[in-house]
Amino acid sequence: MQTFKSYEIDMTTAQKITNGADASDNTVKATLRSAANGDRYLKIVTEEKTEGSATKSTIGMTVIGEDAYVTMEALGTVQKIKTDAGTASSMGGMPTLEELLADLSAEEFESATVEVGTNSWTVTLSQPTIPDAELIGMTNLVTTIVISRTYTIRSITMSYDYEQSGITGTAKVTMNFSHLGSARVSVPLDADEYTTME
């Protein structure tokens, strides 16, 4: 496949978890944008719904050169902080495209099934693509990758069941790729509202 230094990924993780009589629906939506010059943007919106309650939180991070703009919103409170890129990186959450694909091994592709479409190939892997998946309670793991006829990645979808220590559930992770080779990152329009963290 072609590799790109700039790209955008829209990721959605949906989980249904049951712990005894308690059940919850959790959704995490994230946008990761990486520019060719190393500037990056990340926004994560997390929603959790349980019987009788719902919570939502948002974290955003824009890294421009050595500066980082971080926004955190939860329980009606918004914080806007300007810090350095190193401090922002220590917060994690900004994987590279290579890191996202690192767990897909050649051995897994050898047993994959391939569906040929008009403009793309759909590759389905039915072996674990996460190290020690079964040890952490993940089973029935299936990964589907859609690759265009120009050898660019369009999407990755991963679904699995979960069971450990009395907690059971299902999860589905979908990553859609866009702006391959053309993604840009800009300073937030409200950059003057961020408080500098010493």
PDB file of C-alpha atoms in Angstrom:
ATOM      1  CA  MET A   1       0.000   0.000   0.000  1.00  0.00           C
ATOM      2  CA  GLN A   2       1.024   3.592  -0.492  1.00  0.00           C
ATOM      3  CA  THR A   3       2.158   5.456   2.597  1.00  0.00           C
ATOM      4  CA  PHE A   4       1.437   9.101   3.331  1.00  0.00           C
ATOM      5  CA  LYS A   5       2.927  11.639   5.706  1.00  0.00           C
ATOM      6  CA  SER A   6      -0.336  13.569   5.833  1.00  0.00           C
ATOM      7  CA  TYR A   7      -3.797  12.100   6.359  1.00  0.00           C
ATOM      8  CA  GLU A   8      -7.015  12.312   8.341  1.00  0.00           C
ATOM      9  CA  ILE A   9      -8.661   9.482  10.259  1.00  0.00           C
ATOM     10  CA  ASP A  10     -12.197   9.538  11.629  1.00  0.00           C
ATOM     11  CA  MET A  11     -12.547   6.788  14.222  1.00  0.00           C
ATOM     12  CA  THR A  12     -15.646   5.540  16.038  1.00  0.00           C
ATOM     13  CA  THR A  13     -15.583   2.984  18.860  1.00  0.00           C
ATOM     14  CA  ALA A  14     -18.918   1.614  20.055  1.00  0.00           C
ATOM     15  CA  GLN A  15     -19.071  -0.671  23.103  1.00  0.00           C
ATOM     16  CA  LYS A  16     -21.888  -2.454  24.889  1.00  0.00           C
ATOM     17  CA  ILE A  17     -20.781  -3.692  28.314  1.00  0.00           C
ATOM     18  CA  THR A  18     -22.647  -5.758  30.892  1.00  0.00           C
ATOM     19  CA  ASN A  19     -21.445  -6.220  34.464  1.00  0.00           C
ATOM     20  CA  GLY A  20     -24.036  -8.266  36.347  1.00  0.00           C
ATOM     21  CA  ALA A  21     -27.253  -6.237  36.376  1.00  0.00           C
ATOM     22  CA  ASP A  22     -25.483  -3.099  35.153  1.00  0.00           C
ATOM     23  CA  ALA A  23     -25.233  -2.287  31.452  1.00  0.00           C
ATOM     24  CA  SER A  24     -23.713   0.636  29.570  1.00  0.00           C
ATOM     25  CA  ASP A  25     -23.330   1.894  26.027  1.00  0.00           C
ATOM     26  CA  ASN A  26     -20.069   3.726  25.399  1.00  0.00           C
ATOM     27  CA  THR A  27     -19.188   5.642  22.247  1.00  0.00           C
ATOM     28  CA  VAL A  28     -15.878   7.303  21.463  1.00  0.00           C
ATOM     29  CA  LYS A  29     -15.556   9.439  18.334  1.00  0.00           C
ATOM     30  CA  ALA A  30     -12.120  10.700  17.390  1.00  0.00           C
ATOM     31  CA  THR A  31     -10.627  12.725  14.555  1.00  0.00           C
ATOM     32  CA  LEU A  32      -6.889  12.567  14.001  1.00  0.00           C
ATOM     33  CA  ARG A  33      -5.290  14.857  11.408  1.00  0.00           C
ATOM     34  CA  SER A  34      -1.595  14.726  10.615  1.00  0.00           C
ATOM     35  CA  ALA A  35       0.202  17.192   8.338  1.00  0.00           C
ATOM     36  CA  ALA A  36       3.351  16.424   6.369  1.00  0.00           C
ATOM     37  CA  ASN A  37       5.373  18.941   8.431  1.00  0.00           C
ATOM     38  CA  GLY A  38       4.575  17.109  11.688  1.00  0.00           C
ATOM     39  CA  ASP A  39       1.741  19.334  12.901  1.00  0.00           C
ATOM     40  CA  ARG A  40      -1.139  17.317  14.352  1.00  0.00           C
ATOM     41  CA  TYR A  41      -4.733  17.682  15.473  1.00  0.00           C
ATOM     42  CA  LEU A  42      -6.755  15.328  17.660  1.00  0.00           C
ATOM     43  CA  LYS A  43     -10.305  15.566  18.973  1.00  0.00           C
ATOM     44  CA  ILE A  44     -11.938  12.868  21.110  1.00  0.00           C
ATOM     45  CA  VAL A  45     -15.591  12.905  22.197  1.00  0.00           C
ATOM     46  CA  THR A  46     -16.570  10.260  24.753  1.00  0.00           C
ATOM     47  CA  GLU A  47     -20.175   9.440  25.663  1.00  0.00           C
ATOM     48  CA  GLU A  48     -21.285   6.898  28.256  1.00  0.00           C
ATOM     49  CA  LYS A  49     -24.901   5.929  28.798  1.00  0.00           C
ATOM     50  CA  THR A  50     -26.117   3.809  31.685  1.00  0.00           C
ATOM     51  CA  GLU A  51     -29.623   3.330  33.004  1.00  0.00           C
ATOM     52  CA  GLY A  52     -30.791   6.728  34.176  1.00  0.00           C
ATOM     53  CA  SER A  53     -27.629   8.693  33.393  1.00  0.00           C
ATOM     54  CA  ALA A  54     -25.427   9.924  30.575  1.00  0.00           C
ATOM     55  CA  THR A  55     -22.050  11.670  30.556  1.00  0.00           C
ATOM     56  CA  LYS A  56     -20.070  13.345  27.804  1.00  0.00           C
ATOM     57  CA  SER A  57     -16.537  14.697  27.684  1.00  0.00           C
ATOM     58  CA  THR A  58     -14.352  16.200  24.970  1.00  0.00           C
ATOM     59  CA  ILE A  59     -10.609  16.646  24.635  1.00  0.00           C
ATOM     60  CA  GLY A  60      -8.952  18.447  21.756  1.00  0.00           C
ATOM     61  CA  MET A  61      -5.273  18.879  20.994  1.00  0.00           C
ATOM     62  CA  THR A  62      -3.582  20.898  18.253  1.00  0.00           C
ATOM     63  CA  VAL A  63       0.206  20.722  17.930  1.00  0.00           C
ATOM     64  CA  ILE A  64       1.814  23.396  15.743  1.00  0.00           C
ATOM     65  CA  GLY A  65       5.602  23.232  15.738  1.00  0.00           C
ATOM     66  CA  GLU A  66       6.687  23.491  19.396  1.00  0.00           C
ATOM     67  CA  ASP A  67       3.325  24.836  20.609  1.00  0.00           C
ATOM     68  CA  ALA A  68       0.318  22.811  21.684  1.00  0.00           C
ATOM     69  CA  TYR A  69      -3.253  23.945  22.302  1.00  0.00           C
ATOM     70  CA  VAL A  70      -5.285  21.637  24.558  1.00  0.00           C
ATOM     71  CA  THR A  71      -9.035  21.872  25.219  1.00  0.00           C
ATOM     72  CA  MET A  72     -10.840  19.814  27.859  1.00  0.00           C
ATOM     73  CA  GLU A  73     -14.589  19.897  28.376  1.00  0.00           C
ATOM     74  CA  ALA A  74     -16.563  17.879  30.925  1.00  0.00           C
ATOM     75  CA  LEU A  75     -19.504  18.448  33.280  1.00  0.00           C
ATOM     76  CA  GLY A  76     -20.126  21.876  31.799  1.00  0.00           C
ATOM     77  CA  THR A  77     -16.578  23.112  32.427  1.00  0.00           C
ATOM     78  CA  VAL A  78     -14.183  24.071  29.619  1.00  0.00           C
ATOM     79  CA  GLN A  79     -10.420  24.453  30.016  1.00  0.00           C
ATOM     80  CA  LYS A  80      -8.157  25.882  27.309  1.00  0.00           C
ATOM     81  CA  ILE A  81      -4.427  25.488  27.873  1.00  0.00           C
ATOM     82  CA  LYS A  82      -1.408  26.418  25.756  1.00  0.00           C
ATOM     83  CA  THR A  83       1.665  24.307  26.453  1.00  0.00           C
ATOM     84  CA  ASP A  84       4.657  22.870  24.605  1.00  0.00           C
ATOM     85  CA  ALA A  85       4.564  19.989  22.133  1.00  0.00           C
ATOM     86  CA  GLY A  86       6.578  17.716  24.434  1.00  0.00           C
ATOM     87  CA  THR A  87       4.105  18.050  27.287  1.00  0.00           C
ATOM     88  CA  ALA A  88       1.202  17.441  24.912  1.00  0.00           C
ATOM     89  CA  SER A  89       2.883  14.319  23.516  1.00  0.00           C
ATOM     90  CA  SER A  90       3.247  12.921  27.035  1.00  0.00           C
ATOM     91  CA  MET A  91      -0.552  12.991  27.275  1.00  0.00           C
ATOM     92  CA  GLY A  92      -0.613  10.341  24.523  1.00  0.00           C
ATOM     93  CA  GLY A  93      -3.451   9.663  22.126  1.00  0.00           C
ATOM     94  CA  MET A  94      -1.784  10.706  18.873  1.00  0.00           C
ATOM     95  CA  PRO A  95      -0.619   7.515  17.118  1.00  0.00           C
ATOM     96  CA  THR A  96       0.987   7.591  13.701  1.00  0.00           C
ATOM     97  CA  LEU A  97      -0.471   5.733  10.718  1.00  0.00           C
ATOM     98  CA  GLU A  98       2.387   3.239  10.960  1.00  0.00           C
ATOM     99  CA  GLU A  99       1.535   2.545  14.620  1.00  0.00           C
ATOM    100  CA  LEU A 100      -2.096   1.921  13.766  1.00  0.00           C
ATOM    101  CA  LEU A 101      -1.122  -0.668  11.156  1.00  0.00           C
ATOM    102  CA  ALA A 102       1.826  -2.186  13.051  1.00  0.00           C
ATOM    103  CA  ASP A 103      -0.134  -5.134  14.460  1.00  0.00           C
ATOM    104  CA  LEU A 104      -1.205  -6.385  11.026  1.00  0.00           C
ATOM    105  CA  SER A 105       1.318  -9.127  10.259  1.00  0.00           C
ATOM    106  CA  ALA A 106       2.116 -10.908   7.003  1.00  0.00           C
ATOM    107  CA  GLU A 107       0.983 -14.232   8.520  1.00  0.00           C
ATOM    108  CA  GLU A 108      -2.504 -12.863   9.100  1.00  0.00           C
ATOM    109  CA  PHE A 109      -2.795 -11.739   5.489  1.00  0.00           C
ATOM    110  CA  GLU A 110      -1.874 -15.237   4.288  1.00  0.00           C
ATOM    111  CA  SER A 111      -5.169 -16.595   5.664  1.00  0.00           C
ATOM    112  CA  ALA A 112      -7.264 -13.543   4.748  1.00  0.00           C
ATOM    113  CA  THR A 113     -10.263 -13.587   2.438  1.00  0.00           C
ATOM    114  CA  VAL A 114     -10.440 -10.973  -0.319  1.00  0.00           C
ATOM    115  CA  GLU A 115     -13.563  -9.617  -1.986  1.00  0.00           C
ATOM    116  CA  VAL A 116     -12.908  -7.833  -5.277  1.00  0.00           C
ATOM    117  CA  GLY A 117     -15.109  -4.815  -5.914  1.00  0.00           C
ATOM    118  CA  THR A 118     -15.319  -2.407  -8.819  1.00  0.00           C
ATOM    119  CA  ASN A 119     -13.018   0.185  -7.250  1.00  0.00           C
ATOM    120  CA  SER A 120     -11.604  -1.560  -4.207  1.00  0.00           C
ATOM    121  CA  TRP A 121     -10.590  -4.751  -2.443  1.00  0.00           C
ATOM    122  CA  THR A 122     -12.086  -5.796   0.887  1.00  0.00           C
ATOM    123  CA  VAL A 123      -9.669  -7.864   2.972  1.00  0.00           C
ATOM    124  CA  THR A 124     -11.028  -9.766   5.999  1.00  0.00           C
ATOM    125  CA  LEU A 125      -8.707 -11.083   8.706  1.00  0.00           C
ATOM    126  CA  SER A 126     -10.187 -13.502  11.210  1.00  0.00           C
ATOM    127  CA  GLN A 127      -7.127 -14.014  13.392  1.00  0.00           C
ATOM    128  CA  PRO A 128      -6.276 -11.764  16.346  1.00  0.00           C
ATOM    129  CA  THR A 129      -4.529  -8.560  15.235  1.00  0.00           C
ATOM    130  CA  ILE A 130      -3.875  -7.379  18.798  1.00  0.00           C
ATOM    131  CA  PRO A 131      -1.067  -8.877  20.884  1.00  0.00           C
ATOM    132  CA  ASP A 132      -2.394 -11.122  23.696  1.00  0.00           C
ATOM    133  CA  ALA A 133      -5.999 -10.454  22.622  1.00  0.00           C
ATOM    134  CA  GLU A 134      -7.358 -13.590  24.258  1.00  0.00           C
ATOM    135  CA  LEU A 135      -5.421 -12.939  27.462  1.00  0.00           C
ATOM    136  CA  ILE A 136      -7.224  -9.629  27.920  1.00  0.00           C
ATOM    137  CA  GLY A 137     -10.617 -11.154  27.187  1.00  0.00           C
ATOM    138  CA  MET A 138     -11.047 -10.413  23.484  1.00  0.00           C
ATOM    139  CA  THR A 139     -12.560 -13.161  21.312  1.00  0.00           C
ATOM    140  CA  ASN A 140     -14.166 -13.520  17.869  1.00  0.00           C
ATOM    141  CA  LEU A 141     -11.930 -10.727  16.609  1.00  0.00           C
ATOM    142  CA  VAL A 142     -12.485  -9.850  12.942  1.00  0.00           C
ATOM    143  CA  THR A 143     -10.680  -7.086  11.048  1.00  0.00           C
ATOM    144  CA  THR A 144     -11.850  -5.794   7.669  1.00  0.00           C
ATOM    145  CA  ILE A 145      -9.656  -3.533   5.532  1.00  0.00           C
ATOM    146  CA  VAL A 146     -10.844  -1.729   2.400  1.00  0.00           C
ATOM    147  CA  ILE A 147      -8.084  -0.828  -0.065  1.00  0.00           C
ATOM    148  CA  SER A 148      -8.625   1.215  -3.205  1.00  0.00           C
ATOM    149  CA  ARG A 149      -7.431   0.148  -6.655  1.00  0.00           C
ATOM    150  CA  THR A 150      -4.737   2.827  -6.334  1.00  0.00           C
ATOM    151  CA  TYR A 151      -3.391   0.942  -3.290  1.00  0.00           C
ATOM    152  CA  THR A 152      -4.508   3.515  -0.729  1.00  0.00           C
ATOM    153  CA  ILE A 153      -6.267   2.527   2.470  1.00  0.00           C
ATOM    154  CA  ARG A 154      -9.903   3.602   2.775  1.00  0.00           C
ATOM    155  CA  SER A 155     -11.053   2.086   6.031  1.00  0.00           C
ATOM    156  CA  ILE A 156     -10.375  -0.428   8.782  1.00  0.00           C
ATOM    157  CA  THR A 157     -13.180  -2.013  10.826  1.00  0.00           C
ATOM    158  CA  MET A 158     -12.541  -4.212  13.849  1.00  0.00           C
ATOM    159  CA  SER A 159     -15.195  -6.052  15.857  1.00  0.00           C
ATOM    160  CA  TYR A 160     -14.835  -8.368  18.825  1.00  0.00           C
ATOM    161  CA  ASP A 161     -16.510  -9.848  21.893  1.00  0.00           C
ATOM    162  CA  TYR A 162     -15.205  -9.241  25.382  1.00  0.00           C
ATOM    163  CA  GLU A 163     -15.354 -11.308  28.554  1.00  0.00           C
ATOM    164  CA  GLN A 164     -13.212 -11.016  31.668  1.00  0.00           C
ATOM    165  CA  SER A 165     -13.838 -11.060  35.424  1.00  0.00           C
ATOM    166  CA  GLY A 166     -17.605 -11.255  35.013  1.00  0.00           C
ATOM    167  CA  ILE A 167     -17.751  -8.371  32.558  1.00  0.00           C
ATOM    168  CA  THR A 168     -19.018  -9.142  29.045  1.00  0.00           C
ATOM    169  CA  GLY A 169     -19.598  -7.032  25.983  1.00  0.00           C
ATOM    170  CA  THR A 170     -19.153  -6.358  22.306  1.00  0.00           C
ATOM    171  CA  ALA A 171     -17.199  -3.660  20.531  1.00  0.00           C
ATOM    172  CA  LYS A 172     -16.797  -2.287  17.035  1.00  0.00           C
ATOM    173  CA  VAL A 173     -14.055   0.097  15.921  1.00  0.00           C
ATOM    174  CA  THR A 174     -14.297   1.854  12.558  1.00  0.00           C
ATOM    175  CA  MET A 175     -11.540   4.007  11.030  1.00  0.00           C
ATOM    176  CA  ASN A 176     -12.180   5.951   7.833  1.00  0.00           C
ATOM    177  CA  PHE A 177      -9.194   7.513   6.059  1.00  0.00           C
ATOM    178  CA  SER A 178      -9.312  10.710   3.988  1.00  0.00           C
ATOM    179  CA  HIS A 179      -7.173  13.645   2.795  1.00  0.00           C
ATOM    180  CA  LEU A 180      -4.313  11.233   2.080  1.00  0.00           C
ATOM    181  CA  GLY A 181      -1.334  13.373   1.141  1.00  0.00           C
ATOM    182  CA  SER A 182      -3.225  16.663   1.572  1.00  0.00           C
ATOM    183  CA  ALA A 183      -4.204  17.052   5.253  1.00  0.00           C
ATOM    184  CA  ARG A 184      -3.351  20.388   6.894  1.00  0.00           C
ATOM    185  CA  VAL A 185      -3.396  21.557  10.517  1.00  0.00           C
ATOM    186  CA  SER A 186      -3.966  25.185  11.565  1.00  0.00           C
ATOM    187  CA  VAL A 187      -3.723  27.169  14.786  1.00  0.00           C
ATOM    188  CA  PRO A 188      -7.145  27.283  16.532  1.00  0.00           C
ATOM    189  CA  LEU A 189      -9.192  30.367  15.633  1.00  0.00           C
ATOM    190  CA  ASP A 190      -9.585  31.114  19.359  1.00  0.00           C
ATOM    191  CA  ALA A 191      -5.859  30.684  20.135  1.00  0.00           C
ATOM    192  CA  ASP A 192      -5.806  33.946  22.141  1.00  0.00           C
ATOM    193  CA  GLU A 193      -8.249  32.410  24.640  1.00  0.00           C
ATOM    194  CA  TYR A 194      -5.800  29.695  25.770  1.00  0.00           C
ATOM    195  CA  THR A 195      -4.006  30.094  29.107  1.00  0.00           C
ATOM    196  CA  THR A 196      -0.268  29.405  28.944  1.00  0.00           C
ATOM    197  CA  MET A 197       0.775  26.606  31.286  1.00  0.00           C
ATOM    198  CA  GLU A 198       4.113  27.262  32.951  1.00  0.00           C
TER     199      GLU A 198
END
